[in-house]
Coordinates of N, CA and C in Angstrom, one line a residue:
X1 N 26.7 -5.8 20.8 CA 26.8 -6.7 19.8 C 26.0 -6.3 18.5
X2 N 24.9 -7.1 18.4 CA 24.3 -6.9 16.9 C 23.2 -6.2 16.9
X3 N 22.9 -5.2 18.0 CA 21.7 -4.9 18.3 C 22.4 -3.0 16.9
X4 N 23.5 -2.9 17.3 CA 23.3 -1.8 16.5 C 24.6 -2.0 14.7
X5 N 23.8 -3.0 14.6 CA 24.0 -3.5 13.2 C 23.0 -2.5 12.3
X6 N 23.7 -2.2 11.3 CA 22.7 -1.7 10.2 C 21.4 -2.3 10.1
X7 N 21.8 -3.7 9.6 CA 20.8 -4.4 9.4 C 19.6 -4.8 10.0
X8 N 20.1 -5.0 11.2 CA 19.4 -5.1 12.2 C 18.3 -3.6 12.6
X9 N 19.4 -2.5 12.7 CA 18.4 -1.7 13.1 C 17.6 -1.4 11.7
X10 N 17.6 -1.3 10.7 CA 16.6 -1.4 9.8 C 15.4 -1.7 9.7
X11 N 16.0 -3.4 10.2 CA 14.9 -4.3 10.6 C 13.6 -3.7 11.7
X12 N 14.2 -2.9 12.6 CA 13.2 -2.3 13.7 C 12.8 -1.3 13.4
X13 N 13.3 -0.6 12.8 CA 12.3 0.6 11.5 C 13.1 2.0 12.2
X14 N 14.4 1.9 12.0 CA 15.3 2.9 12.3 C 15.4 3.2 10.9
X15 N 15.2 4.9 10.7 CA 15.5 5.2 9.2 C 17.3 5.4 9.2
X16 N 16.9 5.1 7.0 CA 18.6 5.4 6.9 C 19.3 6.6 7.8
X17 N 19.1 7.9 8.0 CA 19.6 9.1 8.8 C 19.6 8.7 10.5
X18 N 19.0 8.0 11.1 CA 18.9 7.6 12.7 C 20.3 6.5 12.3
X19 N 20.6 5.7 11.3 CA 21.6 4.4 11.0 C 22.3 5.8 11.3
X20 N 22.9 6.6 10.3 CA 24.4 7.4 10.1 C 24.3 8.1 11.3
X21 N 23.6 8.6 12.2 CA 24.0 9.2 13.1 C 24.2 8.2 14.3
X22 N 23.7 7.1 14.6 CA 24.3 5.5 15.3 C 26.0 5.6 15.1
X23 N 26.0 5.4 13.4 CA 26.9 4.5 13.0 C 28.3 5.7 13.2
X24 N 27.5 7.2 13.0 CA 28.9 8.1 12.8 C 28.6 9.4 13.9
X25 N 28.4 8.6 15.1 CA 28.7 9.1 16.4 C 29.4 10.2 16.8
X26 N 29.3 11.1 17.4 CA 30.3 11.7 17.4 C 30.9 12.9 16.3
X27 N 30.5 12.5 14.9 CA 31.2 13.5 14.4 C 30.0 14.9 13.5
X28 N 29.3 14.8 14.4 CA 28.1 15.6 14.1 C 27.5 16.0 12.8
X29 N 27.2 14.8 11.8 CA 26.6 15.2 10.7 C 25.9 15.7 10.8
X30 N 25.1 16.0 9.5 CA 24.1 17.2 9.3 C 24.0 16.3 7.7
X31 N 22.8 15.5 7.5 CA 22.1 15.8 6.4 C 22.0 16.9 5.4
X32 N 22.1 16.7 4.4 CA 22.1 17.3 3.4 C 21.1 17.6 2.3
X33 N 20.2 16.3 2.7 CA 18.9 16.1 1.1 C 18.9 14.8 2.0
X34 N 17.4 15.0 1.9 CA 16.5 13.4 1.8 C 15.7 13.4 1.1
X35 N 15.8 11.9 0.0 CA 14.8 12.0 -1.2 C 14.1 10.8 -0.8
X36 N 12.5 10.7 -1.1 CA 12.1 9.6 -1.2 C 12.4 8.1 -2.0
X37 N 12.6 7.2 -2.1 CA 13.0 6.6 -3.4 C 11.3 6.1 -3.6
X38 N 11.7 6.0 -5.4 CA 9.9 5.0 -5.9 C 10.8 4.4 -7.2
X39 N 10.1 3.7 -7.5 CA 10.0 2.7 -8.3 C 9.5 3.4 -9.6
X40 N 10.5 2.6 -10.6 CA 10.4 3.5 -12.0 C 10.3 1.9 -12.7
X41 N 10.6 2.2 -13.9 CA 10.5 1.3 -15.0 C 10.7 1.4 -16.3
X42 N 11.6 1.0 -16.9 CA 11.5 2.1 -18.8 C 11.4 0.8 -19.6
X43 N 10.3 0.6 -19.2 CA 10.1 -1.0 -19.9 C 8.7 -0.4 -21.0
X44 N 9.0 -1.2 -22.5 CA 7.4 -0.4 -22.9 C 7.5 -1.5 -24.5
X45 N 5.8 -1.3 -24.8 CA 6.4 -2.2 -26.0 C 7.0 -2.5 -26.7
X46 N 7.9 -1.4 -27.5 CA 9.3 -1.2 -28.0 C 10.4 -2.5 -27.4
X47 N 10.2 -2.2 -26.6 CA 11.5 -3.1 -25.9 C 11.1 -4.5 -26.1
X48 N 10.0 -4.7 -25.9 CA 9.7 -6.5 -25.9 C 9.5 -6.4 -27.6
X49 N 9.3 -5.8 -28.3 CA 9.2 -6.3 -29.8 C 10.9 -5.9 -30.2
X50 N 12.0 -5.3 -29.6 CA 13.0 -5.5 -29.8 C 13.8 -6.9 -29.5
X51 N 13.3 -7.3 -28.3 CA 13.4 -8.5 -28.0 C 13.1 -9.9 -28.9
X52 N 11.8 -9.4 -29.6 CA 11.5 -10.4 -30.3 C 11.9 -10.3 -31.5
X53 N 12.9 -9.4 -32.4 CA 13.3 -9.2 -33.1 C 14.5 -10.3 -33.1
X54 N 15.1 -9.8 -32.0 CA 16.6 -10.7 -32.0 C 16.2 -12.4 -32.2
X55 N 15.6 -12.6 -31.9 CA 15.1 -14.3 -31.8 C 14.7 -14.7 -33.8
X56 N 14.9 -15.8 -33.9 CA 14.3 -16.3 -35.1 C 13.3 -16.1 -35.4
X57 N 12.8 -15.6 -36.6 CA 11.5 -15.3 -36.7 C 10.4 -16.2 -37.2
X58 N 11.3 -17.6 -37.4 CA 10.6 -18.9 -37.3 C 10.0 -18.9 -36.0
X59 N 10.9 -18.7 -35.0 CA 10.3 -18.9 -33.6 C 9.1 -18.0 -33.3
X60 N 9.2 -16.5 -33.7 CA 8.1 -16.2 -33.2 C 6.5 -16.5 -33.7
X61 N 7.1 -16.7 -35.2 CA 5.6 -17.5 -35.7 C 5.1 -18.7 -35.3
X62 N 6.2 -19.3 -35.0 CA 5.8 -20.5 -34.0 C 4.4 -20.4 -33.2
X63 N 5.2 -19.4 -32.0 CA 4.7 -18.7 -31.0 C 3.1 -18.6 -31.2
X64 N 3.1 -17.5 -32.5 CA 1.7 -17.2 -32.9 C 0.6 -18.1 -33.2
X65 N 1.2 -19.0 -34.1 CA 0.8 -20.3 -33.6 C -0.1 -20.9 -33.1
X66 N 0.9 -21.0 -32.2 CA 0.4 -22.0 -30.6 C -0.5 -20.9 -29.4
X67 N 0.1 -19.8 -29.8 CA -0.8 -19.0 -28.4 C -1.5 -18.1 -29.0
X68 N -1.6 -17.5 -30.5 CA -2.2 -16.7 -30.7 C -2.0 -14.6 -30.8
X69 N -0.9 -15.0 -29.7 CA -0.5 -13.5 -29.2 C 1.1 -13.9 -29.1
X70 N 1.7 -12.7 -28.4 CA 2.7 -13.2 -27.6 C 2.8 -12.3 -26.3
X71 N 3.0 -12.7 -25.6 CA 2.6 -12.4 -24.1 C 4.2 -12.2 -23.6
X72 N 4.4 -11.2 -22.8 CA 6.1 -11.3 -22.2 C 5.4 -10.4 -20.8
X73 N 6.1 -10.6 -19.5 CA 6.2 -10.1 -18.3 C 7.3 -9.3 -18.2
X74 N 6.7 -8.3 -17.8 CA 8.4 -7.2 -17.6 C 9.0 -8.1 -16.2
X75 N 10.6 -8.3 -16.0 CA 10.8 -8.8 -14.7 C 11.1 -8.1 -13.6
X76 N 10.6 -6.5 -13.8 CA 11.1 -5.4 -13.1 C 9.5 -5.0 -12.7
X77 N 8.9 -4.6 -13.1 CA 7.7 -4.0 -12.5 C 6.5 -5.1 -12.7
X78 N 6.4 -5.9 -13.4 CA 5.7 -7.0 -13.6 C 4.5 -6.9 -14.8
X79 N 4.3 -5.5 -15.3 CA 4.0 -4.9 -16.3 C 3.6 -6.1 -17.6
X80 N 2.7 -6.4 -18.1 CA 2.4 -7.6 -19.1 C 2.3 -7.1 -20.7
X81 N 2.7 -7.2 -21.3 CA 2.6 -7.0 -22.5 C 2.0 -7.9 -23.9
X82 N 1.7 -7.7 -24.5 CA 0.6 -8.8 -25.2 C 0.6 -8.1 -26.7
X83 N 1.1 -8.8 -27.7 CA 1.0 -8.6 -29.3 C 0.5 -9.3 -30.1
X84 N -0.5 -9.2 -30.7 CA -1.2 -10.0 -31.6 C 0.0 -10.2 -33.5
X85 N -1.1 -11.2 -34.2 CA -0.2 -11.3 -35.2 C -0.2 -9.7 -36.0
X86 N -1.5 -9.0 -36.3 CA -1.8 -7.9 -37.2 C -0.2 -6.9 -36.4
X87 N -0.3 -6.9 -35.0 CA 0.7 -5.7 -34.7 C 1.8 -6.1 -34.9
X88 N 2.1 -7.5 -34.9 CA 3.1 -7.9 -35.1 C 3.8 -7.9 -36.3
X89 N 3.0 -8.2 -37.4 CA 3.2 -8.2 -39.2 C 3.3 -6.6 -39.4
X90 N 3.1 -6.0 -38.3 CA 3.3 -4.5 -39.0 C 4.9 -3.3 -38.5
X91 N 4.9 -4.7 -37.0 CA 5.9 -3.9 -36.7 C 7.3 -4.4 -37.5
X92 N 7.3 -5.9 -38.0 CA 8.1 -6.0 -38.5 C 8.4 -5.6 -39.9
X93 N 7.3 -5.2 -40.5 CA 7.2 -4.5 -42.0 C 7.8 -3.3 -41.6
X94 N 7.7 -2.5 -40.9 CA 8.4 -1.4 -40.4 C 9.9 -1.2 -39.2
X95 N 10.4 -2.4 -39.0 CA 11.7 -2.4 -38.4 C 12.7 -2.0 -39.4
X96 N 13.2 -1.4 -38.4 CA 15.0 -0.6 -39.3 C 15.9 -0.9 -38.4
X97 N 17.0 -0.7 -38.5 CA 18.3 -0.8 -37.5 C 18.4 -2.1 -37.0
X98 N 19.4 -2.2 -36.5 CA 19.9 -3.6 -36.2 C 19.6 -3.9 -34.5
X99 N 18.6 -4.8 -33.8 CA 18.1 -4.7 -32.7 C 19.0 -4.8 -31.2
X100 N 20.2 -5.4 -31.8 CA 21.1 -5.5 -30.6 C 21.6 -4.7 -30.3
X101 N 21.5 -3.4 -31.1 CA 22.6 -2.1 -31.0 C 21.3 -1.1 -30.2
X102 N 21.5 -1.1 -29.1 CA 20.3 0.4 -28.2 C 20.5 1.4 -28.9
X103 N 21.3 1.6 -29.6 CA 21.4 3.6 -30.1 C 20.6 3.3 -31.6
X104 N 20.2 2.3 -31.8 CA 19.4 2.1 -33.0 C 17.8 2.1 -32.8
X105 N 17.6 2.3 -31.5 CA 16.1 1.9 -31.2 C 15.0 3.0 -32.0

């Protein structure tokens, strides 16, 4: 039954290559490459001040405002980012290209 489910054997700490040789019995694979996988991220200030470009810029002075900074959480690595008003009045003194277009970055 479900004992030799993928998922299941996962669950008991059968690696991915112990699954394919379960699951494809018989036809005597041979691995090729095992890579580790890790955790990346191409998250960086750039991107959250692109972000904040697109938004009204009423709103982000708002922002400055009321919190003083502007604070954004990457939702990928959890990475925090934090801009005050001086880096802010500088980055926008210095924006070119149009923010929704990536090949403009």
């Amino acid at each position: 039954g479900g004992d030799k489910l993928p998922t299941n054997l996962l669950l008991k700490g059968v690696t991915p290559v112990e699954i394919a040789q379960i699951v494809l019995d018989g036809l005597d694979i041979q691995p090729l490459q095992q890579i580790q996988p890790k955790i990346s991220c191409d998250c960086t200030p750039d991107r959250l001040f692109r972000a904040l470009r697109l938004l009204p810029r009423e709103e982000v002075d708002q922002i400055l405002e009321t919190q003083e900074q502007i604070e954004a959480r990457c939702q990928f690595c959890s990475k925090v980012y934090r801009m005050g008003p001086e880096e802010l009045a500088e980055r926008f003194a210095n924006a070119k290209g149009d923010p929704s277009k990536d090949s403009e970055l």
